[in-house]
Short mmCIF file of C-alpha atoms in Angstrom, two decimals:
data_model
loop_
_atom_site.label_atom_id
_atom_site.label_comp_id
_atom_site.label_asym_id
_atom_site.label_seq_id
_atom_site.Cartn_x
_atom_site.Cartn_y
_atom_site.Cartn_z
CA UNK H 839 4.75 -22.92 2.69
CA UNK H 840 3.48 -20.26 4.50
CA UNK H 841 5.77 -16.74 4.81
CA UNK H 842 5.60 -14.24 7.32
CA UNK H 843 7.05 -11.12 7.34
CA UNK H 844 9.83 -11.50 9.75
CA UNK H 845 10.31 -15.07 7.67
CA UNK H 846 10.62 -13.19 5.01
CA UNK H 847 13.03 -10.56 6.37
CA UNK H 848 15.66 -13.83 6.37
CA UNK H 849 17.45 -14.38 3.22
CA UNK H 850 18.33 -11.01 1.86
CA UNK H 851 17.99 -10.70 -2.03
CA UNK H 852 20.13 -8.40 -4.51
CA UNK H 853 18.80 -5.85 -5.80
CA UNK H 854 20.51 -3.83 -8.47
CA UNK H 855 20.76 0.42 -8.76
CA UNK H 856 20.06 2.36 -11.78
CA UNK H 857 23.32 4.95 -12.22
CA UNK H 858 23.65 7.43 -14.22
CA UNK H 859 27.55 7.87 -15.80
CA UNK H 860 29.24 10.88 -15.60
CA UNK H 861 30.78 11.10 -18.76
CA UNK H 862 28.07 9.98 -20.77
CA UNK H 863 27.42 10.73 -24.87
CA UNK H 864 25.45 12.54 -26.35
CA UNK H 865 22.10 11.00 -27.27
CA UNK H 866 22.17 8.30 -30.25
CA UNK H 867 19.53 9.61 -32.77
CA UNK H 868 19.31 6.64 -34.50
CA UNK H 869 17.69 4.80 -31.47
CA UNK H 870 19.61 1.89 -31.59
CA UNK H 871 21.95 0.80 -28.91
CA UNK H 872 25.99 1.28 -29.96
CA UNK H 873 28.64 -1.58 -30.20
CA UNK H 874 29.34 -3.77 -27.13
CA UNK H 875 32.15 -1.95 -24.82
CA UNK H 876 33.98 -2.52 -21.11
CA UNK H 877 33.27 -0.35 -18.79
CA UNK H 878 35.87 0.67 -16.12
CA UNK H 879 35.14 -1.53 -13.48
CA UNK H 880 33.02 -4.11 -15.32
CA UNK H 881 33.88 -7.99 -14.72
CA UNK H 882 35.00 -9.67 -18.25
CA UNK H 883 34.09 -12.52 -16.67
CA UNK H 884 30.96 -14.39 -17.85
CA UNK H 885 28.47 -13.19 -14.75
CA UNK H 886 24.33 -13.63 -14.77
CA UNK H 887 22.61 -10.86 -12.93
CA UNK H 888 19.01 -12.45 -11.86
CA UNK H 889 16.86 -9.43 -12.80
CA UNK H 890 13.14 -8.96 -10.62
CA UNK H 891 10.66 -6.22 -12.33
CA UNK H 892 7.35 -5.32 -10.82
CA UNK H 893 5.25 -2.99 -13.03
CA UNK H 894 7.35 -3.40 -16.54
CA UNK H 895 6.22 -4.52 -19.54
CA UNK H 896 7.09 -7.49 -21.06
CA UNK H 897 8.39 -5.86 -24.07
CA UNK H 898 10.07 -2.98 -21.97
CA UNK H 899 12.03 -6.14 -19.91
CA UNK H 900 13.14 -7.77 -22.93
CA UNK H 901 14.41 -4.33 -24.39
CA UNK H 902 16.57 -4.10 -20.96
CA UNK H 903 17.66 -8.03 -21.83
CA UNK H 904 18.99 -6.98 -25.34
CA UNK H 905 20.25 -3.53 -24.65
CA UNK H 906 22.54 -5.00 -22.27
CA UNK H 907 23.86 -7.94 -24.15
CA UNK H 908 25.03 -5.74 -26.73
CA UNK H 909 26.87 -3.55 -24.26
CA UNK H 910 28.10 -6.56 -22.38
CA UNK H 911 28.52 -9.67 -23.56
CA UNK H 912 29.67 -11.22 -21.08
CA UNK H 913 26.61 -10.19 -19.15
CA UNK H 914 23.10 -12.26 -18.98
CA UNK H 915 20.24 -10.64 -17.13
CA UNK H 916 17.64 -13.84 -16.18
CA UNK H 917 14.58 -11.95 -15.42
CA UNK H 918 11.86 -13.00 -13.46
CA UNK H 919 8.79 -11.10 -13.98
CA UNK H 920 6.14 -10.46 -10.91
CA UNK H 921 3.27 -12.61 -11.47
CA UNK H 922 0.87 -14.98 -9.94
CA UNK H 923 3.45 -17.34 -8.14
CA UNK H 924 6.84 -15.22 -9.23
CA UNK H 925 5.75 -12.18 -6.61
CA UNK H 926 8.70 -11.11 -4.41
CA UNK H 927 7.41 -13.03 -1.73
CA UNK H 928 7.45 -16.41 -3.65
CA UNK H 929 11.04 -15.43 -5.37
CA UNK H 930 12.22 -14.56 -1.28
CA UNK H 931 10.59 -17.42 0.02
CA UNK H 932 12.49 -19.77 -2.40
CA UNK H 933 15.59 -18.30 -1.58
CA UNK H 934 16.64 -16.86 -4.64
CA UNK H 935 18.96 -14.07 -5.02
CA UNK H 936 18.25 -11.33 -6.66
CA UNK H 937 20.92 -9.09 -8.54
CA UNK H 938 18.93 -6.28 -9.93
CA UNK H 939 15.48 -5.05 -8.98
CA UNK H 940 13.01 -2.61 -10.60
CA UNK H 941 9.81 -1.86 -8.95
CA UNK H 942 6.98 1.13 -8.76
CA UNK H 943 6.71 3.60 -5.97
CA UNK H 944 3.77 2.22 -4.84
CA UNK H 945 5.98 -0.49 -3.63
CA UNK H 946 8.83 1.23 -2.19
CA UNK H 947 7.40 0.60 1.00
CA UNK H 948 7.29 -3.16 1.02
CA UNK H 949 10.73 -3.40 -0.57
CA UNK H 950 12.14 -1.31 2.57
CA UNK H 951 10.67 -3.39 5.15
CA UNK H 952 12.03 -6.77 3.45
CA UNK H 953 15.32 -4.92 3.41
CA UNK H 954 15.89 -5.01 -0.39
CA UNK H 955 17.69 -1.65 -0.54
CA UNK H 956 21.13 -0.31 0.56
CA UNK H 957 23.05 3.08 0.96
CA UNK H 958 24.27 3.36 -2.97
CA UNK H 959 26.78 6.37 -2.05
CA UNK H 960 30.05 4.39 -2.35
CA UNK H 961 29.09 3.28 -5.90
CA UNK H 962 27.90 6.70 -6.81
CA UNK H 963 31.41 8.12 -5.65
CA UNK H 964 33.29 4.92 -6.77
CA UNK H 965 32.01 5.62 -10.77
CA UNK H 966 31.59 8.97 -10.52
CA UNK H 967 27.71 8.40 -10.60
CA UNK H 968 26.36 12.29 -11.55
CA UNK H 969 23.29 13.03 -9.76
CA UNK H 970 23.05 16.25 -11.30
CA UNK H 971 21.83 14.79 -14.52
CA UNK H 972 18.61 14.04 -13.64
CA UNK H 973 15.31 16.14 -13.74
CA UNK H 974 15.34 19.13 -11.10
CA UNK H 975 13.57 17.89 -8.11
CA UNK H 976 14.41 13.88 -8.56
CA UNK H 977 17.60 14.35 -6.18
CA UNK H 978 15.38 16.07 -3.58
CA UNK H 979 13.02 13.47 -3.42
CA UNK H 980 15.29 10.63 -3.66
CA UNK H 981 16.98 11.65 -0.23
CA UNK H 982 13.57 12.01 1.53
CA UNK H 983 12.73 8.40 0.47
CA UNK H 984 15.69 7.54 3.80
CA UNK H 985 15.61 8.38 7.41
CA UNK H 986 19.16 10.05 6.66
CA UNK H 987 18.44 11.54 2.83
CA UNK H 988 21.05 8.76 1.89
CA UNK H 989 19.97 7.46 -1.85
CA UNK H 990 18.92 3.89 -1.67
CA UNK H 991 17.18 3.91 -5.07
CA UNK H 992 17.19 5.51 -8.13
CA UNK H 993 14.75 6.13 -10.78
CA UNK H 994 14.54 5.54 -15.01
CA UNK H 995 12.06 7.34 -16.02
CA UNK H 996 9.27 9.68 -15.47
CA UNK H 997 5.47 9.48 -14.80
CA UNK H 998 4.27 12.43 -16.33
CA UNK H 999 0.53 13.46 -16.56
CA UNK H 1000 -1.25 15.75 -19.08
CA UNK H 1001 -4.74 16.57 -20.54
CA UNK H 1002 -5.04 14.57 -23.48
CA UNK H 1003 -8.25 16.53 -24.66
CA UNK H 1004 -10.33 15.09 -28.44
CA UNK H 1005 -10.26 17.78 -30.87
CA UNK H 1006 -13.20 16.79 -32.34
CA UNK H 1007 -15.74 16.73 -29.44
CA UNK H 1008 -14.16 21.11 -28.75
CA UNK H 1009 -14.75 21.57 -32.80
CA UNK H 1010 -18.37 19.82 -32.73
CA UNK H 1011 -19.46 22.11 -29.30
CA UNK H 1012 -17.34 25.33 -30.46
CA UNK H 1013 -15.15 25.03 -27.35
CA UNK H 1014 -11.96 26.24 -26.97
CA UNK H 1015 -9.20 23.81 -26.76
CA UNK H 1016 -7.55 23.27 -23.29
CA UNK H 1017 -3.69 25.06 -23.07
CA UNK H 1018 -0.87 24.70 -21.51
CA UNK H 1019 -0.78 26.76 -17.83
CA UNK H 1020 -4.52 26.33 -16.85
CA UNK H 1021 -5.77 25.99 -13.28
CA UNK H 1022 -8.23 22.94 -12.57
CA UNK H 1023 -10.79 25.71 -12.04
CA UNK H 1024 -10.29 26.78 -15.69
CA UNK H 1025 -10.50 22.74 -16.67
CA UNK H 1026 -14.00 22.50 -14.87
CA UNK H 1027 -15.21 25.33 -16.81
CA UNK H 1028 -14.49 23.24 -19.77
CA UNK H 1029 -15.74 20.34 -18.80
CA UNK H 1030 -19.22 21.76 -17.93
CA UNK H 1031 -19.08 22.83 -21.58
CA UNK H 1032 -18.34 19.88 -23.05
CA UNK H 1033 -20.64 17.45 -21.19
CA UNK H 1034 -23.40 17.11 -23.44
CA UNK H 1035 -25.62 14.80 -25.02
CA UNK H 1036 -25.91 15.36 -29.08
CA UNK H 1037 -27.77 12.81 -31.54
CA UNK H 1038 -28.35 10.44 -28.73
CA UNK H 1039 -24.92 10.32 -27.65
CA UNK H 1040 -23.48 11.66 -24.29
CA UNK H 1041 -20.49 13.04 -24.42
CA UNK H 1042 -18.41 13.75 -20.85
CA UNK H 1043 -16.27 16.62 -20.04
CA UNK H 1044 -13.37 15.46 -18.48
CA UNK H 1045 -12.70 11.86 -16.69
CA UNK H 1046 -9.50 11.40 -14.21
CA UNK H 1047 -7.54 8.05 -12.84
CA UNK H 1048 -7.75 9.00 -8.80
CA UNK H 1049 -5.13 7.12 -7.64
CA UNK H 1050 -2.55 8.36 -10.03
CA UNK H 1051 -3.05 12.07 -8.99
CA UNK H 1052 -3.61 10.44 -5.67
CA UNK H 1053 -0.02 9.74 -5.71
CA UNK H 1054 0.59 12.71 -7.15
CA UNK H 1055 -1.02 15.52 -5.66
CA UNK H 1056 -0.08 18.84 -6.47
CA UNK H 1057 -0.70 20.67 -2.84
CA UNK H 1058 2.64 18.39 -1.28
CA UNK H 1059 -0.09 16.88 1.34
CA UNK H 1060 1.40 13.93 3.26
CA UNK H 1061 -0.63 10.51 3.83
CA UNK H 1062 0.94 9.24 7.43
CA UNK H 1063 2.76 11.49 10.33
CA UNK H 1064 6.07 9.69 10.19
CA UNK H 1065 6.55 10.87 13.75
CA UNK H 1066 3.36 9.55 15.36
CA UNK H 1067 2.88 6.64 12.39
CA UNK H 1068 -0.85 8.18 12.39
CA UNK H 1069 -3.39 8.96 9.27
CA UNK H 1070 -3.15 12.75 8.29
CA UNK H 1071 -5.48 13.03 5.76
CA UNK H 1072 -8.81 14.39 7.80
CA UNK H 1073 -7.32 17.85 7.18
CA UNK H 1074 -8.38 21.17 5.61
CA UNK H 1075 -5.85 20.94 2.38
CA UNK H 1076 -7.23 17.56 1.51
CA UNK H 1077 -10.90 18.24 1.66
CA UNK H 1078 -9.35 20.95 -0.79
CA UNK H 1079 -8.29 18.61 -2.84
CA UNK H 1080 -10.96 15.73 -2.51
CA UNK H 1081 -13.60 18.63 -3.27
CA UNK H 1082 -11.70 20.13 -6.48
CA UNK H 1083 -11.72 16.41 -7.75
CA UNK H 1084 -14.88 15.37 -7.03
CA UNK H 1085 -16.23 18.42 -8.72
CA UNK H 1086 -16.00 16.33 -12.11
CA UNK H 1087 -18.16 14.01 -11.72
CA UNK H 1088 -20.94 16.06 -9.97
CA UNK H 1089 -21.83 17.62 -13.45
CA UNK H 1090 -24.72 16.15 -14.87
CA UNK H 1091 -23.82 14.04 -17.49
CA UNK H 1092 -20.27 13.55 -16.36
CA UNK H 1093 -20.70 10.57 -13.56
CA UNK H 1094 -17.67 8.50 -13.94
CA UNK H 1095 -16.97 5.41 -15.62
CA UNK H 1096 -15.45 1.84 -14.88
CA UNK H 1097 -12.48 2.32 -17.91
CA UNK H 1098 -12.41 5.78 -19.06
CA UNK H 1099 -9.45 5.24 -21.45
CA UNK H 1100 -12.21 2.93 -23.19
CA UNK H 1101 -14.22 6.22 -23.68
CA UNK H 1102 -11.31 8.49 -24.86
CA UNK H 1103 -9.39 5.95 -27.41
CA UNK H 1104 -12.13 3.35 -28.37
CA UNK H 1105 -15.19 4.96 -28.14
CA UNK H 1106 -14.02 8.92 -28.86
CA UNK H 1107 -17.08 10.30 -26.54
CA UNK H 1108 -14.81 11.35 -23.63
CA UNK H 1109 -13.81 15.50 -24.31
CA UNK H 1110 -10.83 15.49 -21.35
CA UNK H 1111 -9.02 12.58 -19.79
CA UNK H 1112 -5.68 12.47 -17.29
CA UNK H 1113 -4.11 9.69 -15.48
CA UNK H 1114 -0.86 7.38 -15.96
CA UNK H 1115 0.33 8.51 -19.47
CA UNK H 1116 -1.28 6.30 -22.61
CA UNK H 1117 0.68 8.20 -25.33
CA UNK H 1118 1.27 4.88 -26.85
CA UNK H 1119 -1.85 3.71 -27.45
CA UNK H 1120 -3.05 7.03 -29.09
CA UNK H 1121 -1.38 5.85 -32.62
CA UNK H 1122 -3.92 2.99 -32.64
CA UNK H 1123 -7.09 5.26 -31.67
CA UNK H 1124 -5.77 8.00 -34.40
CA UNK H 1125 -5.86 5.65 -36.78
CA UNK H 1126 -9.62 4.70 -36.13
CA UNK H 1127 -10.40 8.75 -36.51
CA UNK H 1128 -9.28 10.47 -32.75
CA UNK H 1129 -8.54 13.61 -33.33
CA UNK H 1130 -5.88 14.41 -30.47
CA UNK H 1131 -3.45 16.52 -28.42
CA UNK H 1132 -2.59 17.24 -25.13
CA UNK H 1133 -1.64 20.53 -22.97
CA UNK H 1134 0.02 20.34 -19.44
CA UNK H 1135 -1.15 19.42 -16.23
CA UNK H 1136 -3.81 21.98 -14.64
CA UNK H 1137 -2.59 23.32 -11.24
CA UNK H 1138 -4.65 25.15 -8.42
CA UNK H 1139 -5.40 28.61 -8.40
CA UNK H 1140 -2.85 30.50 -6.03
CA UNK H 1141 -0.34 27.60 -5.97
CA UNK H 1142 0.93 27.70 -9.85
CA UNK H 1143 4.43 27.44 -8.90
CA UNK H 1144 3.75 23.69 -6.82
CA UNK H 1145 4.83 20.92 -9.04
CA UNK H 1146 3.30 17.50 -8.31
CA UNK H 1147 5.59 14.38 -6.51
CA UNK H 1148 7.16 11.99 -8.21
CA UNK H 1149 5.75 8.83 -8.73
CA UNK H 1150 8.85 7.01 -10.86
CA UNK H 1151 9.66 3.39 -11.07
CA UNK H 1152 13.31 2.79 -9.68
CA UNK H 1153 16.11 0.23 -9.72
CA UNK H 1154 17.79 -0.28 -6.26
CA UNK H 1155 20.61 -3.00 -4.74
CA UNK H 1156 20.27 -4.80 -1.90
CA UNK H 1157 22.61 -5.50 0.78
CA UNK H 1158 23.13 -9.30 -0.05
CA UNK H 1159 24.21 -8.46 -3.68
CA UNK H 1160 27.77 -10.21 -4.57
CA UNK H 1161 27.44 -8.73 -7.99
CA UNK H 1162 26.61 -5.11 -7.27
CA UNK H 1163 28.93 -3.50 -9.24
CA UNK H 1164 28.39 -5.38 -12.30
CA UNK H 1165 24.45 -4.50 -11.12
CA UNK H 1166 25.25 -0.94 -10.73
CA UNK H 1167 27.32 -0.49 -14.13
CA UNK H 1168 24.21 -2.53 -16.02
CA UNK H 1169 22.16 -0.19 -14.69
CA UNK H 1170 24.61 3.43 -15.18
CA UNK H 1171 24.26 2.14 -19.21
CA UNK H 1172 20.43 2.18 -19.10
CA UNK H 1173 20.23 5.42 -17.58
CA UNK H 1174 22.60 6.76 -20.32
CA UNK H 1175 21.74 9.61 -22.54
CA UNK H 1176 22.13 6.56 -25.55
CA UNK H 1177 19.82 4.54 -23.88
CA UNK H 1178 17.51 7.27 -22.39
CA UNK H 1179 17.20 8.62 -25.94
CA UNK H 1180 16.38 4.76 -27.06
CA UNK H 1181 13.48 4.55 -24.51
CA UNK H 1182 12.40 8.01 -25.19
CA UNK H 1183 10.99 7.32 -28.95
CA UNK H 1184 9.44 4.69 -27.76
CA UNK H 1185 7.02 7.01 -25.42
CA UNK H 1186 9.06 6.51 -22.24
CA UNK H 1187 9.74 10.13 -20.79
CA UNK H 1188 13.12 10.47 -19.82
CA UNK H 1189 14.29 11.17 -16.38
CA UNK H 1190 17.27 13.12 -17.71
CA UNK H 1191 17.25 16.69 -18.78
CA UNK H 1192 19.36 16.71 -21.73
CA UNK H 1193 17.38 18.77 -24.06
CA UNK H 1194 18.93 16.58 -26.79
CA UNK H 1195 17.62 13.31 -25.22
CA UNK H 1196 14.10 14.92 -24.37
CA UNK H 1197 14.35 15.91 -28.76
CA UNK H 1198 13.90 12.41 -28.85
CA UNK H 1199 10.67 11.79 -27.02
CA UNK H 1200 7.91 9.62 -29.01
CA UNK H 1201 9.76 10.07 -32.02
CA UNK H 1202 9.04 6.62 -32.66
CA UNK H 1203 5.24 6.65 -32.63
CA UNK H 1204 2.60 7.28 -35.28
CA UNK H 1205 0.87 10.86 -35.63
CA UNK H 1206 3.02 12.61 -33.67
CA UNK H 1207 4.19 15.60 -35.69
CA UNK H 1208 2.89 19.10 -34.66
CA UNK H 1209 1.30 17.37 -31.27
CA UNK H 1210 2.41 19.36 -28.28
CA UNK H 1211 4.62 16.73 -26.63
CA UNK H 1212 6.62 20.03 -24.68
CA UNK H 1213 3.43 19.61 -22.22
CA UNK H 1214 4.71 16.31 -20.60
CA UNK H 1215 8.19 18.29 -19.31
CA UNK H 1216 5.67 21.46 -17.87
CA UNK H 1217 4.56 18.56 -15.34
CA UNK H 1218 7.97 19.59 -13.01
CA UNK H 1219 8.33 17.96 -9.73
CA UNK H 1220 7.50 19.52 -6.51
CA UNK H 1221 9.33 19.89 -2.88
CA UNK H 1222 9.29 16.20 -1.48
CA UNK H 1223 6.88 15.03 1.32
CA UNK H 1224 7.70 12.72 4.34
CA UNK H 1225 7.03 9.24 3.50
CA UNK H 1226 6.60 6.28 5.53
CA UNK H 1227 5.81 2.39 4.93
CA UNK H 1228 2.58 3.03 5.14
CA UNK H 1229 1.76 5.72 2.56
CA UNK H 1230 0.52 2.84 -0.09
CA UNK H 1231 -2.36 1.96 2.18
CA UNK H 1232 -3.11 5.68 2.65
CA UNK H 1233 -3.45 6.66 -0.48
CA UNK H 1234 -5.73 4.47 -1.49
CA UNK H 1235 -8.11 4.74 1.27
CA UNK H 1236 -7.37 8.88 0.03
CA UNK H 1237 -8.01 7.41 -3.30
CA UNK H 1238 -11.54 5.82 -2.06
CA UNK H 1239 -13.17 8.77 0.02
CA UNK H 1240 -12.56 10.94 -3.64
CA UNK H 1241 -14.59 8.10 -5.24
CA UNK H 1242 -17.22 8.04 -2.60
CA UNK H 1243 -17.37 12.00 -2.77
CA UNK H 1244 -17.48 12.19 -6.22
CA UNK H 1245 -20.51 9.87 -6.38
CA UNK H 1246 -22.75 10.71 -3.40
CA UNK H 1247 -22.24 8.24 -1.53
CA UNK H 1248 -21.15 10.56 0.75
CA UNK H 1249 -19.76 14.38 1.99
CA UNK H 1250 -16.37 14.83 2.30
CA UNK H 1251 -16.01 15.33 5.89
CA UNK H 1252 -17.34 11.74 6.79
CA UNK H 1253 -15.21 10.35 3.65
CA UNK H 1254 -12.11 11.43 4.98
CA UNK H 1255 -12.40 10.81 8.68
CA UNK H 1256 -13.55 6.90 7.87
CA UNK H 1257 -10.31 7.30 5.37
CA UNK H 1258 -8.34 8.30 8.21
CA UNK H 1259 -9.71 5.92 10.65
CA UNK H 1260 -9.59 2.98 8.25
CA UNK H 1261 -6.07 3.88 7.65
CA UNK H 1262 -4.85 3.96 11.48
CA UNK H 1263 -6.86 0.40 11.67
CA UNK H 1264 -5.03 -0.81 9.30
CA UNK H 1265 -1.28 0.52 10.67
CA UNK H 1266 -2.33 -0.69 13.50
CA UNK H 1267 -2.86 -4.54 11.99
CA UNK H 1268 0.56 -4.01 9.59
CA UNK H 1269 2.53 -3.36 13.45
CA UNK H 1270 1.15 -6.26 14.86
CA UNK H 1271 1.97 -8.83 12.11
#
């Protein structure tokens, strides 16, 4: 059968919110999850929460499955993991309900418009829900996510970027390594020093996932007027940024490539690389000779002090829930300092700032000792940015025109006005569905 949107829009699904608890414990160094317990509030009822996740990992879901059967007992989570036929749109269109969801940013739009979130203030009041536990800036952002900066979702863990930089390729070149607190001028300067071809093997400077500091960007540009619903990315600030980007891959030597992770961790001929973090696979490529470590995020010159946006996966409930306080307790567990400490040394960065939970961080990988880890908490959030529905599709026209700069194909004043104009082409077509 065939679903449209306002098809779609029918049968409401549940969707579960991440909490954080008030009077939470200190972090459990052993990494393992404590006894099973009853929460204040919490059903002893047998109850199955159906569980949707977009963007985990299988192993990450199944973690969530046995964390919170040995909490609560009484609680089963039956997950159903986005795939080909198991999208939300298959799991709406079959009517399902849904009692706990977890999905990427990128998505937040789409969840919105299919009505899959809810005002989550009366369960924040009703357990005592402390915002103030999270990572400076997270509260911010979460109430311009809402028309009213009510909190309709709330997020478990960070997506932190570095420069994870090969030792080896600074030692063979007699290059400074890169440190903590440099401007992306200061990282281009290394690049061009580091792009070089030795013994018939060309080695590139520095290689960059777009879309992720897309998302990202450090200047707090927004995509989409949310007053006019129009593209506002033909602007001054972002040929700023497009340019400072594209710089990269205009040094000779240093044109990008299809997978650069391939080139840091397999191959060991890429210098500089940043993007979604990959700490986890490092222990693999170390073992196979990569000689690592990372320092923090570069920032502009003149705008030090701007963090970059958020860009966090989230749990949220929707309004058809009949379980949402079960939902919302599940979900004030995994966003416990016991649990955030759990995910923590397994290379997840918490979203907490409990210095003792962020102690924890990748404690449980390979190679890690003397690496300087600190650099992944330097990446601090920056002031929010109006968002609309439409952002997704934004940035990765954005996303598109720095890939087209970067390569020739063209200048960045033509990139960014056909970004701009494909993006109002395609509002245009989302409003008339």
């Amino acid at each position: 059968m065939k679903w449209t949107k306002k098809a779609l829009l029918l049968p409401l699904l549940l969707v579960a919110a991440a909490g954080c608890g008030k009077a939470d414990k200190p972090a459990n160094p052993s990494g393992e999850a404590k006894g099973a317990d009853t929460a204040p509030g919490m059903t002893t009822e047998p109850v199955t929460l159906t569980f949707f996740t977009e963007g985990n990992s299988a192993i990450l879901a199944e973690t969530i499955e046995r964390l919170v059967k040995e909490k609560y007992p009484n609680v089963t989570l039956k997950t159903i993991k986005s795939a080909k036929g198991s999208t939300i749109e298959d799991v709406m269109g079959a009517g399902t309900t849904i009692d706990l969801l977890s999905y990427s940013l990128g998505g937040l739009g789409k969840v919105k418009d299919y009505k899959l979130v809810s005002d989550l203030s009366p369960l924040i009041g009703k357990y005592g829900f402390d915002l103030n536990r999270y990572t400076n800036g997270v509260v911010d952002t979460l109430k311009s996510y809402s028309d009213d900066g009510s909190i309709t979702v709330l997020p478990f863990e960070l997506n932190n970027n570095v420069i994870f930089y090969n030792k080896g390729i600074f030692d063979k070149f007699g290059v400074s390594y890169p440190k903590d607190g440099m401007t992306w001028e200061q990282v281009y300067e290394l690049a061009q020093k580091v792009t070089r071809t030795d013994g018939g093997v060309q080695y590139k400077g520095f290689q960059l996932e777009g879309i992720n500091l897309v998302y990202r960007n450090q200047m707090g540009l927004a995509f989409v007027d949310p007053k006019t619903q129009r593209a506002d990315v033909n602007t001054e600030p972002w040929k700023k940024w497009v340019e400072a980007m594209a710089q990269f891959y205009k040094i000779p030597g240093n044109e990008p490539t299809n997978n650069f992770k391939i080139n840091f961790l397999n191959n060991q001929t890429l210098a500089m690389s940043t993007g979604p973090n990959f700490l986890t696979e490092i222990p693999d490529a170390a073992a196979k000779g990569l000689d690592w470590d990372v320092a923090s995020l570069p920032r502009f010159a003149g705008m030090e002090s701007k963090g970059a946006q958020m860009n966090a996966p989230y749990y949220a409930i929707p309004p058809a829930s009949k379980n949402k306080d079960a939902s919302f307790l599940v979900i004030q567990y995994l966003l416990s300092d016991e649990v955030q400490a759990i995910m923590a040394r397994q290379g997840r960065l918490p979203i907490v700032k409990n210095e003792e939970v962020r102690k924890e961080y990748a404690k449980d990988l390979k190679g890690m000792e003397g690496k300087n880890l600190a650099a992944f908490f330097k990446d601090s959030l920056g002031e929010p940015v109006p968002t609309t529905k439409y952002d997704s599709i934004a940035k990765t026209a954005v996303n598109s025109a720095f890939n087209q700069v970067g390569t020739n194909v063209l200048d960045v004043n033509t990139a960014l006005r056909q970004a701009e104009e494909a993006i109002n082409k395609q509002i245009e077509a989302e409003k008339a569905k």
